[in-house]
mmCIF file of C-alpha atoms and ligand atoms in Angstrom:
data_model
loop_
_atom_site.group_PDB
_atom_site.id
_atom_site.type_symbol
_atom_site.label_atom_id
_atom_site.label_comp_id
_atom_site.label_asym_id
_atom_site.label_seq_id
_atom_site.Cartn_x
_atom_site.Cartn_y
_atom_site.Cartn_z
ATOM 1 C CA MET G 1125 -30.368 -38.907 -0.392
ATOM 2 C CA ALA G 1126 -31.781 -35.693 1.249
ATOM 3 C CA ASP G 1127 -34.253 -35.718 3.797
ATOM 4 C CA LEU G 1128 -37.440 -34.804 2.262
ATOM 5 C CA ALA G 1129 -38.949 -33.733 5.350
ATOM 6 C CA ALA G 1130 -35.988 -31.103 5.974
ATOM 7 C CA VAL G 1131 -36.395 -30.149 2.717
ATOM 8 C CA LYS G 1132 -40.205 -29.456 3.097
ATOM 9 C CA ARG G 1133 -39.190 -27.469 5.969
ATOM 10 C CA ALA G 1134 -36.929 -25.638 3.946
ATOM 11 C CA LEU G 1135 -39.200 -24.434 1.388
ATOM 12 C CA THR G 1136 -42.001 -23.955 3.477
ATOM 13 C CA ALA G 1137 -39.843 -21.274 5.901
ATOM 14 C CA GLN G 1138 -38.349 -19.623 2.432
ATOM 15 C CA ARG G 1139 -39.105 -16.170 1.975
ATOM 16 C CA ILE G 1140 -39.033 -13.929 -1.367
ATOM 17 C CA GLU G 1141 -39.908 -9.927 -1.204
ATOM 18 C CA THR G 1142 -41.084 -8.510 -3.985
ATOM 19 C CA PRO G 1143 -40.006 -5.275 -5.570
ATOM 20 C CA SER G 1144 -43.330 -2.461 -5.752
ATOM 21 C CA TRP G 1145 -41.803 -1.211 -8.983
ATOM 22 C CA ALA G 1146 -43.211 -4.615 -10.484
ATOM 23 C CA TYR G 1147 -46.902 -3.996 -10.478
ATOM 24 C CA GLY G 1148 -46.740 -0.656 -11.961
ATOM 25 C CA ASN G 1149 -46.115 0.344 -15.344
ATOM 26 C CA SER G 1150 -42.331 0.071 -17.111
ATOM 27 C CA GLY G 1151 -41.070 -0.249 -20.561
ATOM 28 C CA THR G 1152 -37.860 0.174 -22.257
ATOM 29 C CA ARG G 1153 -36.077 3.587 -23.481
ATOM 30 C CA PHE G 1154 -38.161 3.244 -26.465
ATOM 31 C CA LYS G 1155 -42.295 2.521 -25.161
ATOM 32 C CA VAL G 1156 -43.550 1.857 -21.988
ATOM 33 C CA PHE G 1157 -46.908 -0.439 -22.860
ATOM 34 C CA ALA G 1158 -49.328 1.054 -19.971
ATOM 35 C CA GLN G 1159 -51.678 -2.307 -18.996
ATOM 36 C CA PRO G 1160 -55.436 -1.962 -17.728
ATOM 37 C CA GLY G 1161 -55.679 -2.511 -13.942
ATOM 38 C CA VAL G 1162 -52.018 -0.773 -12.685
ATOM 39 C CA PRO G 1163 -51.791 0.755 -9.180
ATOM 40 C CA ARG G 1164 -52.391 4.353 -8.952
ATOM 41 C CA ASN G 1165 -50.598 4.793 -6.025
ATOM 42 C CA PRO G 1166 -48.140 2.914 -3.539
ATOM 43 C CA GLU G 1167 -51.531 1.177 -1.647
ATOM 44 C CA GLU G 1168 -52.847 -0.406 -4.751
ATOM 45 C CA LYS G 1169 -49.402 -2.256 -5.046
ATOM 46 C CA LEU G 1170 -49.164 -3.246 -2.171
ATOM 47 C CA ALA G 1171 -52.464 -4.968 -2.772
ATOM 48 C CA ASP G 1172 -51.254 -6.871 -5.632
ATOM 49 C CA ALA G 1173 -48.446 -7.623 -3.629
ATOM 50 C CA ALA G 1174 -50.661 -8.883 -0.761
ATOM 51 C CA GLU G 1175 -51.787 -11.025 -3.915
ATOM 52 C CA VAL G 1176 -48.737 -12.718 -4.606
ATOM 53 C CA HIS G 1177 -48.232 -13.666 -1.403
ATOM 54 C CA ARG G 1178 -51.798 -14.968 -0.996
ATOM 55 C CA TYR G 1179 -51.323 -17.721 -3.390
ATOM 56 C CA THR G 1180 -47.390 -18.103 -2.992
ATOM 57 C CA GLY G 1181 -47.242 -18.100 1.048
ATOM 58 C CA VAL G 1182 -43.913 -17.119 0.661
ATOM 59 C CA ALA G 1183 -43.489 -13.600 -0.670
ATOM 60 C CA PRO G 1184 -45.303 -11.569 2.738
ATOM 61 C CA ALA G 1185 -42.528 -8.333 1.827
ATOM 62 C CA VAL G 1186 -42.591 -5.567 -0.657
ATOM 63 C CA ALA G 1187 -39.828 -3.420 -1.263
ATOM 64 C CA LEU G 1188 -40.528 0.276 -1.752
ATOM 65 C CA HIS G 1189 -38.953 2.461 -3.746
ATOM 66 C CA ILE G 1190 -38.344 6.088 -3.077
ATOM 67 C CA PRO G 1191 -39.881 8.955 -4.152
ATOM 68 C CA TRP G 1192 -41.908 6.344 -6.730
ATOM 69 C CA ASP G 1193 -43.662 5.497 -3.455
ATOM 70 C CA LYS G 1194 -43.530 8.529 -1.243
ATOM 71 C CA VAL G 1195 -46.703 8.924 1.201
ATOM 72 C CA ASP G 1196 -47.528 11.064 3.678
ATOM 73 C CA ASP G 1197 -47.759 8.903 6.194
ATOM 74 C CA TYR G 1198 -45.917 5.609 6.545
ATOM 75 C CA ALA G 1199 -47.125 4.506 9.692
ATOM 76 C CA LYS G 1200 -50.460 4.550 7.959
ATOM 77 C CA LEU G 1201 -48.765 2.557 4.998
ATOM 78 C CA ASN G 1202 -47.374 0.081 7.302
ATOM 79 C CA ALA G 1203 -50.434 -0.296 9.105
ATOM 80 C CA TYR G 1204 -52.189 -0.919 5.598
ATOM 81 C CA ALA G 1205 -49.906 -3.594 4.525
ATOM 82 C CA GLU G 1206 -50.313 -5.264 8.022
ATOM 83 C CA SER G 1207 -53.986 -5.338 7.286
ATOM 84 C CA LEU G 1208 -53.432 -7.277 4.219
ATOM 85 C CA GLY G 1209 -50.980 -9.486 5.227
ATOM 86 C CA ILE G 1210 -47.768 -8.660 4.025
ATOM 87 C CA GLU G 1211 -44.949 -6.230 5.716
ATOM 88 C CA ILE G 1212 -42.546 -3.056 3.966
ATOM 89 C CA GLY G 1213 -39.289 -4.364 3.152
ATOM 90 C CA ALA G 1214 -36.318 -2.981 1.619
ATOM 91 C CA ILE G 1215 -36.695 0.723 1.021
ATOM 92 C CA ASN G 1216 -34.752 1.242 -2.347
ATOM 93 C CA THR G 1217 -33.167 4.851 -3.196
ATOM 94 C CA ASN G 1218 -33.495 6.902 -6.024
ATOM 95 C CA VAL G 1219 -30.466 9.219 -7.215
ATOM 96 C CA PHE G 1220 -31.046 8.480 -10.752
ATOM 97 C CA GLN G 1221 -34.078 10.375 -12.138
ATOM 98 C CA ASP G 1222 -32.989 14.077 -11.576
ATOM 99 C CA ASP G 1223 -31.659 16.176 -13.885
ATOM 100 C CA ASP G 1224 -29.022 17.619 -10.961
ATOM 101 C CA TYR G 1225 -27.776 13.731 -11.584
ATOM 102 C CA LYS G 1226 -26.631 14.358 -14.940
ATOM 103 C CA LEU G 1227 -22.964 13.978 -14.187
ATOM 104 C CA GLY G 1228 -23.535 11.654 -10.866
ATOM 105 C CA SER G 1229 -24.979 11.774 -7.602
ATOM 106 C CA VAL G 1230 -22.665 11.245 -4.396
ATOM 107 C CA THR G 1231 -20.146 11.249 -6.984
ATOM 108 C CA ASN G 1232 -20.629 14.613 -8.846
ATOM 109 C CA PRO G 1233 -17.897 17.151 -8.797
ATOM 110 C CA ASP G 1234 -20.273 19.821 -7.476
ATOM 111 C CA PRO G 1235 -20.895 19.595 -3.655
ATOM 112 C CA ARG G 1236 -24.135 20.934 -3.930
ATOM 113 C CA ILE G 1237 -25.487 18.016 -5.705
ATOM 114 C CA ARG G 1238 -23.322 15.488 -3.588
ATOM 115 C CA ARG G 1239 -25.053 17.340 -0.410
ATOM 116 C CA LYS G 1240 -28.430 16.820 -2.432
ATOM 117 C CA ALA G 1241 -28.092 13.331 -3.050
ATOM 118 C CA THR G 1242 -26.319 12.283 0.341
ATOM 119 C CA ASP G 1243 -29.523 13.603 1.781
ATOM 120 C CA HIS G 1244 -31.941 11.801 -0.320
ATOM 121 C CA LEU G 1245 -30.233 8.834 1.370
ATOM 122 C CA LEU G 1246 -30.192 10.178 4.657
ATOM 123 C CA GLU G 1247 -34.453 10.786 4.096
ATOM 124 C CA ALA G 1248 -34.759 7.122 2.917
ATOM 125 C CA VAL G 1249 -33.070 6.342 6.560
ATOM 126 C CA ASP G 1250 -35.681 8.332 8.064
ATOM 127 C CA ILE G 1251 -38.474 6.516 6.228
ATOM 128 C CA MET G 1252 -36.950 2.937 7.077
ATOM 129 C CA ASP G 1253 -37.347 4.125 10.521
ATOM 130 C CA GLN G 1254 -40.799 4.599 10.347
ATOM 131 C CA THR G 1255 -41.688 1.501 8.403
ATOM 132 C CA GLY G 1256 -39.290 -0.193 10.231
ATOM 133 C CA SER G 1257 -37.124 -1.483 7.407
ATOM 134 C CA ARG G 1258 -33.798 -3.078 7.873
ATOM 135 C CA ASP G 1259 -32.144 -2.963 4.596
ATOM 136 C CA LEU G 1260 -31.468 0.251 2.279
ATOM 137 C CA LYS G 1261 -30.638 -0.607 -0.736
ATOM 138 C CA LEU G 1262 -28.231 1.720 -2.653
ATOM 139 C CA TRP G 1263 -27.393 1.583 -6.312
ATOM 140 C CA PHE G 1264 -25.569 4.449 -8.225
ATOM 141 C CA SER G 1265 -26.019 5.438 -11.792
ATOM 142 C CA ASP G 1266 -23.068 7.208 -11.266
ATOM 143 C CA GLY G 1267 -20.191 7.032 -13.819
ATOM 144 C CA LEU G 1268 -18.556 8.402 -17.125
ATOM 145 C CA ASN G 1269 -19.308 8.158 -21.010
ATOM 146 C CA TYR G 1270 -15.667 9.250 -21.920
ATOM 147 C CA PRO G 1271 -12.182 9.061 -20.779
ATOM 148 C CA GLY G 1272 -11.050 12.232 -19.062
ATOM 149 C CA GLN G 1273 -14.823 13.141 -17.836
ATOM 150 C CA ASP G 1274 -14.073 13.077 -14.269
ATOM 151 C CA ASP G 1275 -11.230 11.820 -12.095
ATOM 152 C CA LEU G 1276 -12.039 8.459 -11.116
ATOM 153 C CA ARG G 1277 -10.016 8.215 -7.889
ATOM 154 C CA ASN G 1278 -11.637 11.380 -6.823
ATOM 155 C CA ARG G 1279 -14.998 9.864 -7.281
ATOM 156 C CA GLN G 1280 -14.091 7.020 -5.330
ATOM 157 C CA ASP G 1281 -13.272 9.399 -2.588
ATOM 158 C CA ARG G 1282 -16.851 11.037 -2.614
ATOM 159 C CA LEU G 1283 -18.381 7.999 -2.987
ATOM 160 C CA ALA G 1284 -16.962 6.511 0.179
ATOM 161 C CA ALA G 1285 -17.972 9.926 2.182
ATOM 162 C CA ALA G 1286 -21.745 9.786 1.297
ATOM 163 C CA LEU G 1287 -21.538 5.895 2.277
ATOM 164 C CA ARG G 1288 -19.831 6.498 5.542
ATOM 165 C CA GLU G 1289 -22.172 9.958 6.240
ATOM 166 C CA THR G 1290 -25.146 7.185 5.377
ATOM 167 C CA TYR G 1291 -23.585 4.484 7.473
ATOM 168 C CA ASP G 1292 -22.950 6.303 10.341
ATOM 169 C CA ARG G 1293 -26.816 7.634 10.595
ATOM 170 C CA LEU G 1294 -27.882 3.852 10.386
ATOM 171 C CA GLY G 1295 -29.836 2.292 13.696
ATOM 172 C CA ASP G 1296 -28.811 -0.493 15.229
ATOM 173 C CA HIS G 1297 -30.936 -3.192 13.244
ATOM 174 C CA GLN G 1298 -30.470 -1.447 9.843
ATOM 175 C CA ARG G 1299 -27.924 -1.998 7.274
ATOM 176 C CA ILE G 1300 -26.639 -1.041 4.223
ATOM 177 C CA LEU G 1301 -27.264 -3.390 0.711
ATOM 178 C CA LEU G 1302 -24.677 -1.674 -1.641
ATOM 179 C CA GLU G 1303 -25.966 -2.778 -5.222
ATOM 180 C CA TYR G 1304 -23.115 -2.563 -8.351
ATOM 181 C CA LYS G 1305 -23.787 -2.668 -11.948
ATOM 182 C CA LEU G 1306 -21.584 -3.452 -15.065
ATOM 183 C CA PHE G 1307 -22.451 -0.308 -16.908
ATOM 184 C CA GLU G 1308 -25.529 1.890 -17.920
ATOM 185 C CA PRO G 1309 -26.474 4.475 -17.878
ATOM 186 C CA ALA G 1310 -22.695 5.456 -18.190
ATOM 187 C CA PHE G 1311 -20.578 3.583 -20.796
ATOM 188 C CA TYR G 1312 -16.509 4.392 -20.344
ATOM 189 C CA ALA G 1313 -16.697 3.917 -16.448
ATOM 190 C CA THR G 1314 -19.116 3.013 -13.616
ATOM 191 C CA ASP G 1315 -18.315 4.211 -10.015
ATOM 192 C CA VAL G 1316 -19.573 0.621 -8.466
ATOM 193 C CA PRO G 1317 -19.202 -1.948 -11.463
ATOM 194 C CA ASP G 1318 -18.758 -4.994 -10.107
ATOM 195 C CA TRP G 1319 -18.832 -6.688 -6.647
ATOM 196 C CA GLY G 1320 -15.084 -6.285 -5.519
ATOM 197 C CA THR G 1321 -15.822 -2.651 -5.440
ATOM 198 C CA SER G 1322 -18.638 -2.879 -3.652
ATOM 199 C CA TYR G 1323 -17.139 -5.377 -1.425
ATOM 200 C CA ALA G 1324 -14.325 -3.315 -0.458
ATOM 201 C CA HIS G 1325 -16.849 -0.076 -0.159
ATOM 202 C CA CYS G 1326 -18.698 -2.318 2.744
ATOM 203 C CA ILE G 1327 -15.456 -3.500 4.541
ATOM 204 C CA GLU G 1328 -14.718 0.270 4.756
ATOM 205 C CA LEU G 1329 -17.893 1.113 6.544
ATOM 206 C CA GLY G 1330 -18.134 -1.654 8.759
ATOM 207 C CA GLU G 1331 -19.864 -5.095 9.384
ATOM 208 C CA ARG G 1332 -23.592 -3.517 8.849
ATOM 209 C CA ALA G 1333 -22.667 -3.079 5.421
ATOM 210 C CA THR G 1334 -23.002 -5.948 2.651
ATOM 211 C CA VAL G 1335 -23.332 -6.423 -0.761
ATOM 212 C CA CYS G 1336 -26.512 -6.598 -3.292
ATOM 213 C CA ILE G 1337 -25.848 -9.136 -5.802
ATOM 214 C CA ASP G 1338 -28.578 -7.967 -8.807
ATOM 215 C CA THR G 1339 -28.367 -11.422 -11.041
ATOM 216 C CA GLY G 1340 -28.379 -9.070 -13.958
ATOM 217 C CA HIS G 1341 -26.187 -6.562 -13.522
ATOM 218 C CA HIS G 1342 -22.925 -8.906 -15.031
ATOM 219 C CA ALA G 1343 -20.739 -9.331 -18.153
ATOM 220 C CA PRO G 1344 -22.144 -12.118 -19.846
ATOM 221 C CA GLY G 1345 -21.069 -15.889 -18.979
ATOM 222 C CA THR G 1346 -19.964 -14.314 -15.368
ATOM 223 C CA ASN G 1347 -20.178 -17.193 -12.743
ATOM 224 C CA ILE G 1348 -22.488 -15.550 -10.161
ATOM 225 C CA GLU G 1349 -22.349 -18.534 -8.348
ATOM 226 C CA PHE G 1350 -18.616 -17.744 -7.441
ATOM 227 C CA ILE G 1351 -19.623 -14.321 -5.740
ATOM 228 C CA VAL G 1352 -22.439 -15.517 -3.931
ATOM 229 C CA ALA G 1353 -20.049 -18.296 -2.630
ATOM 230 C CA PHE G 1354 -17.298 -15.743 -2.186
ATOM 231 C CA LEU G 1355 -19.238 -13.740 -0.184
ATOM 232 C CA LEU G 1356 -20.511 -16.123 1.512
ATOM 233 C CA ARG G 1357 -17.251 -16.986 2.874
ATOM 234 C CA GLN G 1358 -16.581 -13.454 3.897
ATOM 235 C CA LYS G 1359 -20.216 -12.970 5.911
ATOM 236 C CA LYS G 1360 -20.556 -9.831 2.889
ATOM 237 C CA LEU G 1361 -23.499 -11.654 1.364
ATOM 238 C CA GLY G 1362 -26.512 -9.061 2.192
ATOM 239 C CA ALA G 1363 -29.351 -9.797 -0.736
ATOM 240 C CA PHE G 1364 -30.178 -10.639 -4.177
ATOM 241 C CA ASP G 1365 -32.338 -8.672 -6.663
ATOM 242 C CA PHE G 1366 -33.352 -11.616 -8.858
ATOM 243 C CA ASN G 1367 -34.334 -11.286 -12.402
ATOM 244 C CA SER G 1368 -33.210 -12.959 -15.502
ATOM 245 C CA ARG G 1369 -30.850 -11.856 -18.465
ATOM 246 C CA PHE G 1370 -29.903 -12.267 -22.151
ATOM 247 C CA TYR G 1371 -28.034 -9.466 -23.339
ATOM 248 C CA ALA G 1372 -27.843 -7.222 -20.445
ATOM 249 C CA ASP G 1373 -29.742 -5.442 -17.526
ATOM 250 C CA ASP G 1374 -33.437 -7.221 -18.889
ATOM 251 C CA ASP G 1375 -35.342 -7.842 -15.598
ATOM 252 C CA LEU G 1376 -37.130 -10.771 -17.250
ATOM 253 C CA MET G 1377 -38.491 -12.745 -14.965
ATOM 254 C CA VAL G 1378 -36.053 -15.023 -12.715
ATOM 255 C CA GLY G 1379 -35.225 -18.540 -13.831
ATOM 256 C CA SER G 1380 -36.551 -17.545 -17.287
ATOM 257 C CA ALA G 1381 -33.877 -17.978 -19.450
ATOM 258 C CA ASP G 1382 -31.206 -19.418 -17.537
ATOM 259 C CA PRO G 1383 -32.946 -21.839 -14.621
ATOM 260 C CA PHE G 1384 -29.321 -23.978 -14.387
ATOM 261 C CA GLN G 1385 -27.773 -20.959 -13.343
ATOM 262 C CA LEU G 1386 -30.584 -20.011 -10.759
ATOM 263 C CA PHE G 1387 -30.028 -23.194 -9.322
ATOM 264 C CA ARG G 1388 -26.293 -23.083 -9.279
ATOM 265 C CA ILE G 1389 -26.695 -19.816 -7.286
ATOM 266 C CA MET G 1390 -29.404 -21.632 -4.837
ATOM 267 C CA TYR G 1391 -27.266 -24.700 -4.290
ATOM 268 C CA GLU G 1392 -24.614 -22.267 -3.319
ATOM 269 C CA ILE G 1393 -26.833 -20.730 -0.926
ATOM 270 C CA VAL G 1394 -28.170 -23.922 0.610
ATOM 271 C CA ARG G 1395 -24.327 -25.020 0.730
ATOM 272 C CA GLY G 1396 -23.257 -21.816 3.186
ATOM 273 C CA ASP G 1397 -26.867 -22.622 5.118
ATOM 274 C CA ALA G 1398 -27.961 -19.323 3.759
ATOM 275 C CA LEU G 1399 -31.551 -20.320 3.210
ATOM 276 C CA ASN G 1400 -33.312 -19.539 6.041
ATOM 277 C CA PRO G 1401 -34.471 -15.784 6.643
ATOM 278 C CA ALA G 1402 -32.666 -15.945 9.814
ATOM 279 C CA TYR G 1403 -29.378 -16.085 8.780
ATOM 280 C CA GLY G 1404 -30.033 -12.278 7.192
ATOM 281 C CA ILE G 1405 -29.957 -12.764 3.117
ATOM 282 C CA SER G 1406 -32.795 -10.960 1.048
ATOM 283 C CA PHE G 1407 -33.901 -12.385 -1.723
ATOM 284 C CA MET G 1408 -35.336 -9.754 -3.729
ATOM 285 C CA LEU G 1409 -37.165 -9.770 -6.995
ATOM 286 C CA ASP G 1410 -36.128 -6.587 -9.157
ATOM 287 C CA GLN G 1411 -38.071 -7.048 -12.203
ATOM 288 C CA CYS G 1412 -40.288 -5.080 -14.601
ATOM 289 C CA HIS G 1413 -43.069 -6.874 -16.536
ATOM 290 C CA ASN G 1414 -43.270 -4.921 -19.656
ATOM 291 C CA ILE G 1415 -45.257 -7.089 -22.186
ATOM 292 C CA GLU G 1416 -46.593 -9.561 -19.635
ATOM 293 C CA ARG G 1417 -49.598 -9.447 -17.098
ATOM 294 C CA LYS G 1418 -47.589 -8.435 -13.971
ATOM 295 C CA ILE G 1419 -49.469 -10.321 -11.371
ATOM 296 C CA PRO G 1420 -49.248 -13.666 -12.213
ATOM 297 C CA ALA G 1421 -45.690 -12.778 -13.648
ATOM 298 C CA ILE G 1422 -44.462 -12.187 -10.457
ATOM 299 C CA ILE G 1423 -46.389 -15.458 -9.143
ATOM 300 C CA ARG G 1424 -44.167 -17.204 -11.908
ATOM 301 C CA SER G 1425 -40.847 -15.616 -10.741
ATOM 302 C CA VAL G 1426 -41.724 -16.647 -7.202
ATOM 303 C CA MET G 1427 -42.204 -20.074 -8.068
ATOM 304 C CA ASN G 1428 -39.240 -20.095 -10.288
ATOM 305 C CA VAL G 1429 -37.139 -19.358 -7.214
ATOM 306 C CA GLN G 1430 -38.761 -21.886 -5.419
ATOM 307 C CA GLU G 1431 -38.044 -24.836 -7.896
ATOM 308 C CA ALA G 1432 -34.427 -23.751 -7.975
ATOM 309 C CA THR G 1433 -34.366 -24.014 -4.347
ATOM 310 C CA ALA G 1434 -36.206 -27.102 -4.225
ATOM 311 C CA LYS G 1435 -33.432 -28.452 -6.535
ATOM 312 C CA ALA G 1436 -30.781 -27.242 -4.928
ATOM 313 C CA LEU G 1437 -31.992 -28.530 -1.558
ATOM 314 C CA LEU G 1438 -32.240 -32.050 -3.310
ATOM 315 C CA VAL G 1439 -28.299 -32.576 -3.922
ATOM 316 C CA ASP G 1440 -27.320 -35.250 -2.179
ATOM 317 C CA ARG G 1441 -24.622 -33.574 -0.353
ATOM 318 C CA ASP G 1442 -22.793 -36.625 0.845
ATOM 319 C CA ALA G 1443 -22.611 -38.293 -2.315
ATOM 320 C CA LEU G 1444 -21.101 -35.227 -3.724
ATOM 321 C CA THR G 1445 -18.391 -34.840 -1.114
ATOM 322 C CA ARG G 1446 -17.466 -38.658 -1.714
ATOM 323 C CA ALA G 1447 -17.303 -37.795 -5.668
ATOM 324 C CA GLN G 1448 -15.248 -34.403 -4.968
ATOM 325 C CA ASP G 1449 -12.911 -36.267 -2.484
ATOM 326 C CA ALA G 1450 -12.483 -38.810 -4.674
ATOM 327 C CA GLY G 1451 -11.906 -36.817 -7.512
ATOM 328 C CA ASP G 1452 -14.317 -38.119 -9.552
ATOM 329 C CA VAL G 1453 -15.018 -35.588 -11.648
ATOM 330 C CA LEU G 1454 -18.207 -37.312 -13.592
ATOM 331 C CA GLU G 1455 -19.888 -38.505 -10.882
ATOM 332 C CA ALA G 1456 -19.266 -35.308 -8.706
ATOM 333 C CA ASN G 1457 -20.877 -33.557 -11.719
ATOM 334 C CA ALA G 1458 -23.883 -36.702 -12.700
ATOM 335 C CA VAL G 1459 -24.710 -35.550 -8.570
ATOM 336 C CA LEU G 1460 -25.315 -32.079 -9.351
ATOM 337 C CA MET G 1461 -27.303 -32.987 -12.328
ATOM 338 C CA ASP G 1462 -29.459 -35.940 -10.867
ATOM 339 C CA ALA G 1463 -30.592 -33.180 -8.691
ATOM 340 C CA TYR G 1464 -31.042 -30.398 -11.429
ATOM 341 C CA ASN G 1465 -33.055 -32.730 -13.743
ATOM 342 C CA THR G 1466 -35.460 -33.437 -10.926
ATOM 343 C CA ASP G 1467 -39.364 -32.604 -11.648
ATOM 344 C CA VAL G 1468 -39.612 -30.546 -8.307
ATOM 345 C CA ARG G 1469 -43.540 -29.486 -9.118
ATOM 346 C CA PRO G 1470 -45.116 -32.245 -7.638
ATOM 347 C CA LEU G 1471 -43.313 -31.650 -4.463
ATOM 348 C CA LEU G 1472 -43.742 -27.912 -4.092
ATOM 349 C CA ALA G 1473 -47.496 -28.535 -5.048
ATOM 350 C CA GLU G 1474 -47.346 -31.106 -1.443
ATOM 351 C CA VAL G 1475 -45.680 -28.096 -0.069
ATOM 352 C CA ARG G 1476 -48.258 -25.776 -0.780
ATOM 353 C CA THR G 1477 -51.220 -28.203 0.002
ATOM 354 C CA ASP G 1478 -49.563 -29.143 3.474
ATOM 355 C CA ALA G 1479 -49.982 -25.209 3.883
ATOM 356 C CA GLY G 1480 -53.245 -24.871 3.217
ATOM 357 C CA LEU G 1481 -52.293 -23.374 -0.454
ATOM 358 C CA ASP G 1482 -53.602 -24.354 -3.980
ATOM 359 C CA PRO G 1483 -50.863 -26.124 -5.796
ATOM 360 C CA ASP G 1484 -51.464 -24.716 -8.277
ATOM 361 C CA PRO G 1485 -50.603 -20.559 -7.346
ATOM 362 C CA ILE G 1486 -51.242 -19.216 -11.264
ATOM 363 C CA GLY G 1487 -54.315 -21.252 -11.195
ATOM 364 C CA ALA G 1488 -55.355 -20.093 -7.926
ATOM 365 C CA TYR G 1489 -54.820 -16.778 -8.944
ATOM 366 C CA ARG G 1490 -56.616 -16.463 -11.994
ATOM 367 C CA ARG G 1491 -59.736 -17.921 -10.938
ATOM 368 C CA SER G 1492 -59.952 -15.708 -7.967
ATOM 369 C CA GLY G 1493 -61.114 -12.641 -10.359
ATOM 370 C CA HIS G 1494 -58.374 -10.044 -8.992
ATOM 371 C CA ASP G 1495 -57.590 -9.456 -12.887
ATOM 372 C CA GLU G 1496 -60.916 -8.668 -13.739
ATOM 373 C CA LYS G 1497 -61.542 -6.494 -10.608
ATOM 374 C CA ILE G 1498 -59.044 -4.346 -11.057
ATOM 375 C CA ILE G 1499 -59.214 -3.850 -14.564
ATOM 376 C CA ALA G 1500 -63.044 -2.695 -13.900
ATOM 377 C CA THR G 1501 -62.251 -0.621 -10.895
ATOM 378 C CA ARG G 1502 -58.738 1.108 -11.298
ATOM 379 C CA VAL G 1503 -59.712 3.511 -13.858
ATOM 380 C CA GLY G 1504 -59.196 7.251 -13.509
ATOM 381 C CA GLY G 1505 -56.170 8.669 -12.357
ATOM 382 C CA ASN G 1506 -52.522 8.027 -12.950
ATOM 383 C CA GLN G 1507 -50.738 4.877 -13.251
ATOM 384 C CA ALA G 1508 -48.049 4.468 -11.015
ATOM 385 C CA GLY G 1509 -45.071 4.144 -13.216
ATOM 386 C CA TRP G 1510 -41.224 4.569 -12.990
ATOM 387 C CA GLY G 1511 -41.718 6.274 -16.389
ATOM 388 C CA ALA G 1512 -39.101 4.683 -18.409
HETATM 389 C C1 PSV R 588 -30.697 -0.532 -11.767
HETATM 390 O O1 PSV R 588 -30.831 -1.320 -12.876
HETATM 391 C C2 PSV R 588 -31.571 -1.322 -10.527
HETATM 392 O O2 PSV R 588 -31.224 -2.527 -10.674
HETATM 393 C C3 PSV R 588 -32.147 -1.023 -9.258
HETATM 394 O O3 PSV R 588 -31.807 -2.171 -8.259
HETATM 395 C C4 PSV R 588 -32.983 -0.126 -9.043
HETATM 396 O O4 PSV R 588 -33.148 0.137 -7.906
HETATM 397 C C5 PSV R 588 -33.409 -0.597 -10.097
HETATM 398 O O5 PSV R 588 -33.029 -1.518 -10.856
HETATM 399 C C6 PSV R 588 -34.824 0.138 -10.405
HETATM 400 O O6 PSV R 588 -35.471 -0.951 -11.627
HETATM 401 MN MN1 MN R 589 -31.108 -4.086 -9.118
#
């Protein structure tokens, strides 16, 4: 039996970072459905993130995306976050929304464009110095649509050079999280398509470069928990971008399409003793809420991660090891499934009550009147969105 007091302590200590862009308007390449009350600036995004933390108690950090969240005074933004009881987390870079990047950013054949893209990465580190952020998250949309379009190997060399320059600019407490993605927007070849490519570049860079697993960035059927186990063993797992997918990079609420997969991922985290924030893994969401209200959707996502984590913590690891060592296939599988099939909602309600929170975060948010307030007051100005 898992030690219930220890399970509760682990759930209380858990931290989940939410993305600023999930609070703003988003959509598919077909249509952005604007919602009333959506933030018009980074401050309003922070205010919404603070609501998520207020009702869940485990989401005190919000990731920024530059230039979407660019401000003149980051010290002021930091102080505002602090006044709301939250903090600024990872700084995400954006080298995918400029005409210059049509043929790539840091891998572009044109040295001027490579310089511009690398300068953006360096600028992001300058911002981290001001926000006190530890994590620089890099995702490159770079790739090719046609065989022969550019030289695959030269592009790896250009990527390595930009990463090296950025890594060398990091302060002692800062690190690079290198994200990968199988395809899109490029379809024939992507310059960082998989965890192996990210891992190899991170090894080349040094110990402050680690892999970020975006759960939506794999081929269907990929065993993501294997990647988690492998990278943990190598001490090269730095972060998650959690979301859910049915087909591709759907960016749906984590744990909605496949809660069992999320449980299997969280089991490897628990198995690797990597849940505690002190271990250094950042559990971020990277989602877009295109058709549902955003704040309750993010609260639901945080709760989904908590539920998967609680189930993972409930696995009777002694019984599992015994069954595994005995080669008892059915019993080993049954031990894991017993934990997965446990209804952990009462346990999480207890953890919330113990922390002085409402046991029902979504109900509490709905009753708070925040949704009505933002709809009534956030009128005029331009809604912040990522322009999809
Ligand atoms: C790319 O699809 C990605 O997962 C990267 O993390 C970007 O920064 C983010 O989505 C933008 O939504
Ligand atoms: Mn991502």
